[in-house]
mmCIF file of N, CA, C and O in Angstrom:
data_model
loop_
_atom_site.group_PDB
_atom_site.id
_atom_site.type_symbol
_atom_site.label_atom_id
_atom_site.label_comp_id
_atom_site.label_asym_id
_atom_site.label_seq_id
_atom_site.Cartn_x
_atom_site.Cartn_y
_atom_site.Cartn_z
ATOM 1 N N UNK B 7 9.281 -3.491 -3.880
ATOM 2 C CA UNK B 7 8.098 -3.400 -2.791
ATOM 3 C C UNK B 7 8.698 -3.769 -1.463
ATOM 4 O O UNK B 7 9.429 -5.328 -2.131
ATOM 5 N N UNK B 8 8.554 -3.501 -0.406
ATOM 6 C CA UNK B 8 8.917 -4.135 0.470
ATOM 7 C C UNK B 8 7.636 -4.093 1.571
ATOM 8 O O UNK B 8 7.259 -3.385 1.837
ATOM 9 N N UNK B 9 7.648 -5.792 2.247
ATOM 10 C CA UNK B 9 6.440 -5.648 3.352
ATOM 11 C C UNK B 9 7.132 -5.176 5.101
ATOM 12 O O UNK B 9 8.160 -6.016 5.591
ATOM 13 N N UNK B 10 7.356 -3.844 5.604
ATOM 14 C CA UNK B 10 7.654 -3.646 6.479
ATOM 15 C C UNK B 10 6.781 -4.507 7.756
ATOM 16 O O UNK B 10 7.849 -4.798 8.879
ATOM 17 N N UNK B 11 5.584 -4.936 7.859
ATOM 18 C CA UNK B 11 5.301 -5.294 8.873
ATOM 19 C C UNK B 11 3.255 -5.874 7.814
ATOM 20 O O UNK B 11 3.366 -6.415 6.775
ATOM 21 N N UNK B 12 2.956 -6.808 9.438
ATOM 22 C CA UNK B 12 1.811 -7.291 8.458
ATOM 23 C C UNK B 12 1.012 -6.231 8.108
ATOM 24 O O UNK B 12 -0.091 -6.467 7.298
ATOM 25 N N UNK B 13 1.014 -5.007 8.136
ATOM 26 C CA UNK B 13 -0.043 -3.973 8.054
ATOM 27 C C UNK B 13 0.411 -2.686 7.239
ATOM 28 O O UNK B 13 -0.249 -1.469 6.992
ATOM 29 N N UNK B 14 2.073 -2.832 6.504
ATOM 30 C CA UNK B 14 2.048 -2.340 5.876
ATOM 31 C C UNK B 14 2.916 -2.621 4.737
ATOM 32 O O UNK B 14 3.672 -3.389 4.916
ATOM 33 N N UNK B 15 3.322 -1.874 3.643
ATOM 34 C CA UNK B 15 4.504 -2.003 2.625
ATOM 35 C C UNK B 15 4.346 -0.508 1.923
ATOM 36 O O UNK B 15 4.165 0.088 1.802
ATOM 37 N N UNK B 16 5.902 -0.825 1.953
ATOM 38 C CA UNK B 16 6.641 0.617 1.295
ATOM 39 C C UNK B 16 6.906 0.213 -0.308
ATOM 40 O O UNK B 16 7.764 -0.646 -0.275
ATOM 41 N N UNK B 17 6.526 0.952 -1.331
ATOM 42 C CA UNK B 17 6.979 1.160 -2.498
ATOM 43 C C UNK B 17 7.644 2.732 -3.074
ATOM 44 O O UNK B 17 7.929 3.501 -2.344
ATOM 45 N N UNK B 18 9.223 2.199 -3.791
ATOM 46 C CA UNK B 18 9.857 2.945 -4.167
ATOM 47 C C UNK B 18 9.104 2.905 -5.865
ATOM 48 O O UNK B 18 9.080 2.570 -6.321
ATOM 49 N N UNK B 19 8.743 4.640 -6.232
ATOM 50 C CA UNK B 19 8.045 4.479 -7.577
ATOM 51 C C UNK B 19 9.384 5.630 -7.991
ATOM 52 O O UNK B 19 9.098 6.849 -7.668
ATOM 53 N N UNK B 20 9.751 5.031 -9.195
ATOM 54 C CA UNK B 20 10.660 5.851 -9.798
ATOM 55 C C UNK B 20 10.262 7.106 -10.610
ATOM 56 O O UNK B 20 10.418 7.851 -11.325
ATOM 57 N N UNK B 21 8.994 6.719 -11.600
ATOM 58 C CA UNK B 21 8.615 7.149 -12.891
ATOM 59 C C UNK B 21 7.469 8.105 -12.051
ATOM 60 O O UNK B 21 6.355 7.753 -11.557
ATOM 61 N N UNK B 22 7.994 9.548 -12.444
ATOM 62 C CA UNK B 22 6.945 10.398 -11.438
ATOM 63 C C UNK B 22 5.419 10.235 -12.231
ATOM 64 O O UNK B 22 4.809 10.447 -11.605
ATOM 65 N N UNK B 23 5.176 9.766 -13.939
ATOM 66 C CA UNK B 23 4.151 10.009 -14.175
ATOM 67 C C UNK B 23 3.200 8.741 -14.037
ATOM 68 O O UNK B 23 2.017 8.638 -14.254
ATOM 69 N N UNK B 24 4.090 8.151 -13.306
ATOM 70 C CA UNK B 24 3.191 6.367 -12.957
ATOM 71 C C UNK B 24 2.718 6.353 -11.697
ATOM 72 O O UNK B 24 1.825 5.213 -11.070
ATOM 73 N N UNK B 25 2.806 7.320 -10.565
ATOM 74 C CA UNK B 25 2.270 7.507 -9.546
ATOM 75 C C UNK B 25 1.155 7.419 -9.100
ATOM 76 O O UNK B 25 0.511 6.493 -8.147
ATOM 77 N N UNK B 26 0.373 7.965 -9.315
ATOM 78 C CA UNK B 26 -0.761 8.034 -9.298
ATOM 79 C C UNK B 26 -1.697 6.117 -9.552
ATOM 80 O O UNK B 26 -2.112 6.234 -8.983
ATOM 81 N N UNK B 27 -1.579 6.379 -10.506
ATOM 82 C CA UNK B 27 -1.690 4.937 -11.706
ATOM 83 C C UNK B 27 -1.315 3.785 -10.847
ATOM 84 O O UNK B 27 -1.842 2.869 -10.177
ATOM 85 N N UNK B 28 -0.368 3.572 -10.247
ATOM 86 C CA UNK B 28 0.928 2.734 -9.536
ATOM 87 C C UNK B 28 -0.022 2.626 -7.774
ATOM 88 O O UNK B 28 -0.169 1.870 -7.762
ATOM 89 N N UNK B 29 -0.255 3.729 -7.460
ATOM 90 C CA UNK B 29 -0.866 3.554 -6.092
ATOM 91 C C UNK B 29 -2.201 3.302 -5.883
ATOM 92 O O UNK B 29 -2.359 2.544 -5.025
ATOM 93 N N UNK B 30 -2.835 3.427 -7.200
ATOM 94 C CA UNK B 30 -4.325 3.118 -7.303
ATOM 95 C C UNK B 30 -4.332 1.696 -7.380
ATOM 96 O O UNK B 30 -5.113 1.092 -7.026
ATOM 97 N N UNK B 31 -3.252 1.195 -8.320
ATOM 98 C CA UNK B 31 -3.524 -0.287 -8.412
ATOM 99 C C UNK B 31 -3.018 -1.234 -7.020
ATOM 100 O O UNK B 31 -3.936 -1.718 -7.018
ATOM 101 N N UNK B 32 -2.028 -0.281 -6.345
ATOM 102 C CA UNK B 32 -1.756 -1.497 -5.441
ATOM 103 C C UNK B 32 -3.176 -1.461 -4.303
ATOM 104 O O UNK B 32 -3.325 -2.347 -3.819
ATOM 105 N N UNK B 33 -3.591 -0.269 -3.899
ATOM 106 C CA UNK B 33 -4.911 -0.679 -3.248
ATOM 107 C C UNK B 33 -6.233 -0.991 -3.910
ATOM 108 O O UNK B 33 -6.092 -1.985 -2.971
ATOM 109 N N UNK B 34 -6.353 -0.938 -5.037
ATOM 110 C CA UNK B 34 -7.223 -1.773 -5.457
ATOM 111 C C UNK B 34 -7.259 -3.190 -5.427
ATOM 112 O O UNK B 34 -7.954 -4.176 -4.967
ATOM 113 N N UNK B 35 -5.716 -3.413 -5.572
ATOM 114 C CA UNK B 35 -5.304 -5.113 -5.542
ATOM 115 C C UNK B 35 -5.152 -5.669 -4.011
ATOM 116 O O UNK B 35 -5.616 -6.646 -3.822
ATOM 117 N N UNK B 36 -4.384 -4.726 -2.893
ATOM 118 C CA UNK B 36 -4.059 -5.483 -1.512
ATOM 119 C C UNK B 36 -5.304 -4.905 -1.038
ATOM 120 O O UNK B 36 -5.846 -6.042 -0.036
ATOM 121 N N UNK B 37 -6.734 -4.362 -1.561
ATOM 122 C CA UNK B 37 -7.779 -4.085 -0.367
ATOM 123 C C UNK B 37 -8.501 -5.476 -0.007
ATOM 124 O O UNK B 37 -8.898 -6.131 1.273
ATOM 125 N N UNK B 38 -9.087 -6.188 -1.165
ATOM 126 C CA UNK B 38 -9.474 -7.328 -0.710
ATOM 127 C C UNK B 38 -8.751 -8.965 -0.290
ATOM 128 O O UNK B 38 -9.280 -9.466 0.218
ATOM 129 N N UNK B 39 -7.322 -8.521 -0.476
ATOM 130 C CA UNK B 39 -6.308 -9.653 -0.299
ATOM 131 C C UNK B 39 -6.107 -9.497 1.374
ATOM 132 O O UNK B 39 -6.297 -9.926 2.304
ATOM 133 N N UNK B 40 -6.180 -8.059 1.731
ATOM 134 C CA UNK B 40 -6.078 -7.585 3.316
ATOM 135 C C UNK B 40 -7.453 -7.654 3.880
ATOM 136 O O UNK B 40 -7.834 -7.418 5.408
ATOM 137 N N UNK B 41 -8.895 -7.969 2.624
ATOM 138 C CA UNK B 41 -9.959 -7.927 3.477
ATOM 139 C C UNK B 41 -10.448 -6.651 4.411
ATOM 140 O O UNK B 41 -10.722 -6.238 5.754
ATOM 141 N N UNK B 42 -10.144 -5.741 3.819
ATOM 142 C CA UNK B 42 -10.339 -4.078 4.463
ATOM 143 C C UNK B 42 -11.183 -3.414 2.614
ATOM 144 O O UNK B 42 -10.423 -3.411 1.986
ATOM 145 N N UNK B 43 -11.897 -2.606 2.677
ATOM 146 C CA UNK B 43 -12.095 -2.080 2.173
ATOM 147 C C UNK B 43 -11.094 -0.509 1.200
ATOM 148 O O UNK B 43 -10.391 -0.518 2.172
ATOM 149 N N UNK B 44 -11.203 -0.226 -0.008
ATOM 150 C CA UNK B 44 -10.017 0.620 -0.361
ATOM 151 C C UNK B 44 -10.080 1.708 0.562
ATOM 152 O O UNK B 44 -8.945 2.691 0.793
ATOM 153 N N UNK B 45 -11.248 2.569 1.275
ATOM 154 C CA UNK B 45 -11.117 3.684 2.401
ATOM 155 C C UNK B 45 -10.377 3.272 3.411
ATOM 156 O O UNK B 45 -10.059 3.847 4.248
ATOM 157 N N UNK B 46 -10.123 1.986 3.820
ATOM 158 C CA UNK B 46 -9.586 1.657 4.893
ATOM 159 C C UNK B 46 -8.494 1.345 4.831
ATOM 160 O O UNK B 46 -7.354 0.586 5.705
ATOM 161 N N UNK B 47 -7.313 2.066 3.563
ATOM 162 C CA UNK B 47 -6.537 1.870 2.723
ATOM 163 C C UNK B 47 -5.774 3.242 2.986
ATOM 164 O O UNK B 47 -6.338 3.939 2.058
ATOM 165 N N UNK B 48 -4.460 3.607 3.556
ATOM 166 C CA UNK B 48 -3.730 4.888 3.603
ATOM 167 C C UNK B 48 -2.464 4.992 2.565
ATOM 168 O O UNK B 48 -1.869 3.791 3.068
ATOM 169 N N UNK B 49 -2.085 5.759 2.081
ATOM 170 C CA UNK B 49 -1.123 6.153 1.420
ATOM 171 C C UNK B 49 -0.515 7.319 1.790
ATOM 172 O O UNK B 49 -1.066 8.368 1.971
ATOM 173 N N UNK B 50 0.772 7.258 2.119
ATOM 174 C CA UNK B 50 1.258 8.227 2.514
ATOM 175 C C UNK B 50 2.938 8.471 1.986
ATOM 176 O O UNK B 50 3.330 6.712 1.780
ATOM 177 N N UNK B 51 3.234 9.505 2.001
ATOM 178 C CA UNK B 51 4.687 9.738 0.957
ATOM 179 C C UNK B 51 5.710 9.754 2.315
ATOM 180 O O UNK B 51 5.633 10.465 3.661
ATOM 181 N N UNK B 52 6.926 8.780 1.971
ATOM 182 C CA UNK B 52 7.512 8.287 3.473
ATOM 183 C C UNK B 52 9.243 8.748 3.062
ATOM 184 O O UNK B 52 10.018 8.320 3.696
ATOM 185 N N UNK B 53 8.993 9.204 1.914
ATOM 186 C CA UNK B 53 10.367 10.031 1.847
ATOM 187 C C UNK B 53 10.354 10.251 0.026
ATOM 188 O O UNK B 53 9.308 10.043 -0.857
ATOM 189 N N UNK B 54 11.547 10.466 -0.767
ATOM 190 C CA UNK B 54 11.244 11.054 -2.104
ATOM 191 C C UNK B 54 11.293 9.579 -2.649
ATOM 192 O O UNK B 54 11.998 8.559 -2.648
ATOM 193 N N UNK B 55 10.021 9.721 -3.537
ATOM 194 C CA UNK B 55 9.416 8.574 -4.618
ATOM 195 C C UNK B 55 9.315 7.520 -3.475
ATOM 196 O O UNK B 55 9.287 6.502 -4.380
ATOM 197 N N UNK B 56 9.126 7.170 -2.296
ATOM 198 C CA UNK B 56 8.972 6.498 -1.531
ATOM 199 C C UNK B 56 7.431 6.380 -0.655
ATOM 200 O O UNK B 56 7.241 7.753 -0.344
ATOM 201 N N UNK B 57 6.480 5.652 -0.512
ATOM 202 C CA UNK B 57 5.499 5.939 -0.586
ATOM 203 C C UNK B 57 5.230 4.068 0.591
ATOM 204 O O UNK B 57 5.646 3.334 0.148
ATOM 205 N N UNK B 58 4.252 4.558 1.853
ATOM 206 C CA UNK B 58 4.130 4.005 2.449
ATOM 207 C C UNK B 58 2.804 3.762 2.411
ATOM 208 O O UNK B 58 1.837 4.407 2.419
ATOM 209 N N UNK B 59 2.040 2.335 2.273
ATOM 210 C CA UNK B 59 0.832 2.108 1.841
ATOM 211 C C UNK B 59 0.601 1.013 3.158
ATOM 212 O O UNK B 59 0.996 -0.014 3.586
ATOM 213 N N UNK B 60 -0.504 1.653 4.295
ATOM 214 C CA UNK B 60 -1.037 0.832 5.540
ATOM 215 C C UNK B 60 -2.641 0.523 5.738
ATOM 216 O O UNK B 60 -3.288 1.637 4.833
ATOM 217 N N UNK B 61 -2.734 -0.027 6.224
ATOM 218 C CA UNK B 61 -4.159 -0.275 6.501
ATOM 219 C C UNK B 61 -4.468 1.001 7.759
ATOM 220 O O UNK B 61 -3.873 1.140 8.635
ATOM 221 N N UNK B 62 -6.029 1.511 7.779
ATOM 222 C CA UNK B 62 -6.233 2.558 8.754
ATOM 223 C C UNK B 62 -6.360 1.834 10.026
ATOM 224 O O UNK B 62 -6.171 0.768 10.110
ATOM 225 N N UNK B 63 -5.883 2.675 11.052
ATOM 226 C CA UNK B 63 -6.677 1.837 12.155
ATOM 227 C C UNK B 63 -8.179 2.145 12.563
ATOM 228 O O UNK B 63 -8.832 1.697 13.181
ATOM 229 N N UNK B 64 -9.374 2.142 11.265
ATOM 230 C CA UNK B 64 -10.676 1.997 11.079
ATOM 231 C C UNK B 64 -10.856 0.552 10.865
ATOM 232 O O UNK B 64 -11.967 0.495 10.623
ATOM 233 N N UNK B 65 -9.666 -0.050 10.189
ATOM 234 C CA UNK B 65 -9.929 -1.275 9.254
ATOM 235 C C UNK B 65 -10.081 -2.027 10.521
ATOM 236 O O UNK B 65 -9.754 -2.718 11.911
ATOM 237 N N UNK B 66 -11.260 -3.022 10.414
ATOM 238 C CA UNK B 66 -11.688 -4.160 11.403
ATOM 239 C C UNK B 66 -10.485 -4.809 11.608
ATOM 240 O O UNK B 66 -9.944 -5.296 10.884
ATOM 241 N N UNK B 67 -10.591 -5.191 13.286
ATOM 242 C CA UNK B 67 -9.641 -6.291 13.690
ATOM 243 C C UNK B 67 -9.773 -7.458 13.311
ATOM 244 O O UNK B 67 -10.290 -8.087 12.359
ATOM 245 N N UNK B 68 -8.117 -8.061 12.683
ATOM 246 C CA UNK B 68 -8.038 -9.065 12.040
ATOM 247 C C UNK B 68 -7.441 -9.079 10.413
ATOM 248 O O UNK B 68 -7.046 -9.698 9.685
ATOM 249 N N UNK B 69 -7.381 -7.752 9.565
ATOM 250 C CA UNK B 69 -7.364 -7.503 8.213
ATOM 251 C C UNK B 69 -5.765 -6.770 8.964
ATOM 252 O O UNK B 69 -4.932 -6.391 9.328
ATOM 253 N N UNK B 70 -5.228 -7.637 7.590
ATOM 254 C CA UNK B 70 -3.649 -7.488 7.624
ATOM 255 C C UNK B 70 -3.219 -7.967 6.210
ATOM 256 O O UNK B 70 -3.757 -8.901 5.202
ATOM 257 N N UNK B 71 -1.800 -7.643 5.786
ATOM 258 C CA UNK B 71 -1.844 -7.715 4.252
ATOM 259 C C UNK B 71 -0.392 -9.282 4.784
ATOM 260 O O UNK B 71 -0.129 -9.246 3.833
ATOM 261 N N UNK B 72 -0.675 -9.974 5.765
ATOM 262 C CA UNK B 72 -0.099 -10.986 5.755
ATOM 263 C C UNK B 72 -0.459 -12.081 4.721
ATOM 264 O O UNK B 72 -1.858 -12.111 4.764
ATOM 265 N N UNK B 73 0.405 -12.569 4.077
ATOM 266 C CA UNK B 73 -0.048 -13.581 3.182
ATOM 267 C C UNK B 73 0.164 -13.135 2.098
ATOM 268 O O UNK B 73 0.006 -13.757 0.791
ATOM 269 N N UNK B 74 -0.027 -11.787 1.989
ATOM 270 C CA UNK B 74 0.153 -11.433 0.607
ATOM 271 C C UNK B 74 1.208 -11.419 -0.241
ATOM 272 O O UNK B 74 2.281 -11.318 0.424
ATOM 273 N N UNK B 75 1.418 -11.982 -1.633
ATOM 274 C CA UNK B 75 2.446 -12.325 -1.965
ATOM 275 C C UNK B 75 2.418 -11.443 -3.302
ATOM 276 O O UNK B 75 1.198 -11.101 -3.739
ATOM 277 N N UNK B 76 3.194 -11.330 -3.687
ATOM 278 C CA UNK B 76 4.015 -10.580 -5.027
ATOM 279 C C UNK B 76 4.090 -11.449 -6.075
ATOM 280 O O UNK B 76 5.294 -11.975 -5.960
#
């Protein structure tokens, strides 16, 4: 997992059978930490087996992934 900025995380998921479960878990875990609703977190495919989880532009100002540790 790579924290690109305070409002996005890049994940490389090698096990294709675990993609849906992994992404759902990440959103569920990061949502309260970022002070954002689950619907305020976007998941985009950014490359082969690579996904970027980021805060939606509609999320209230002040919500970030900063301080989220793994």
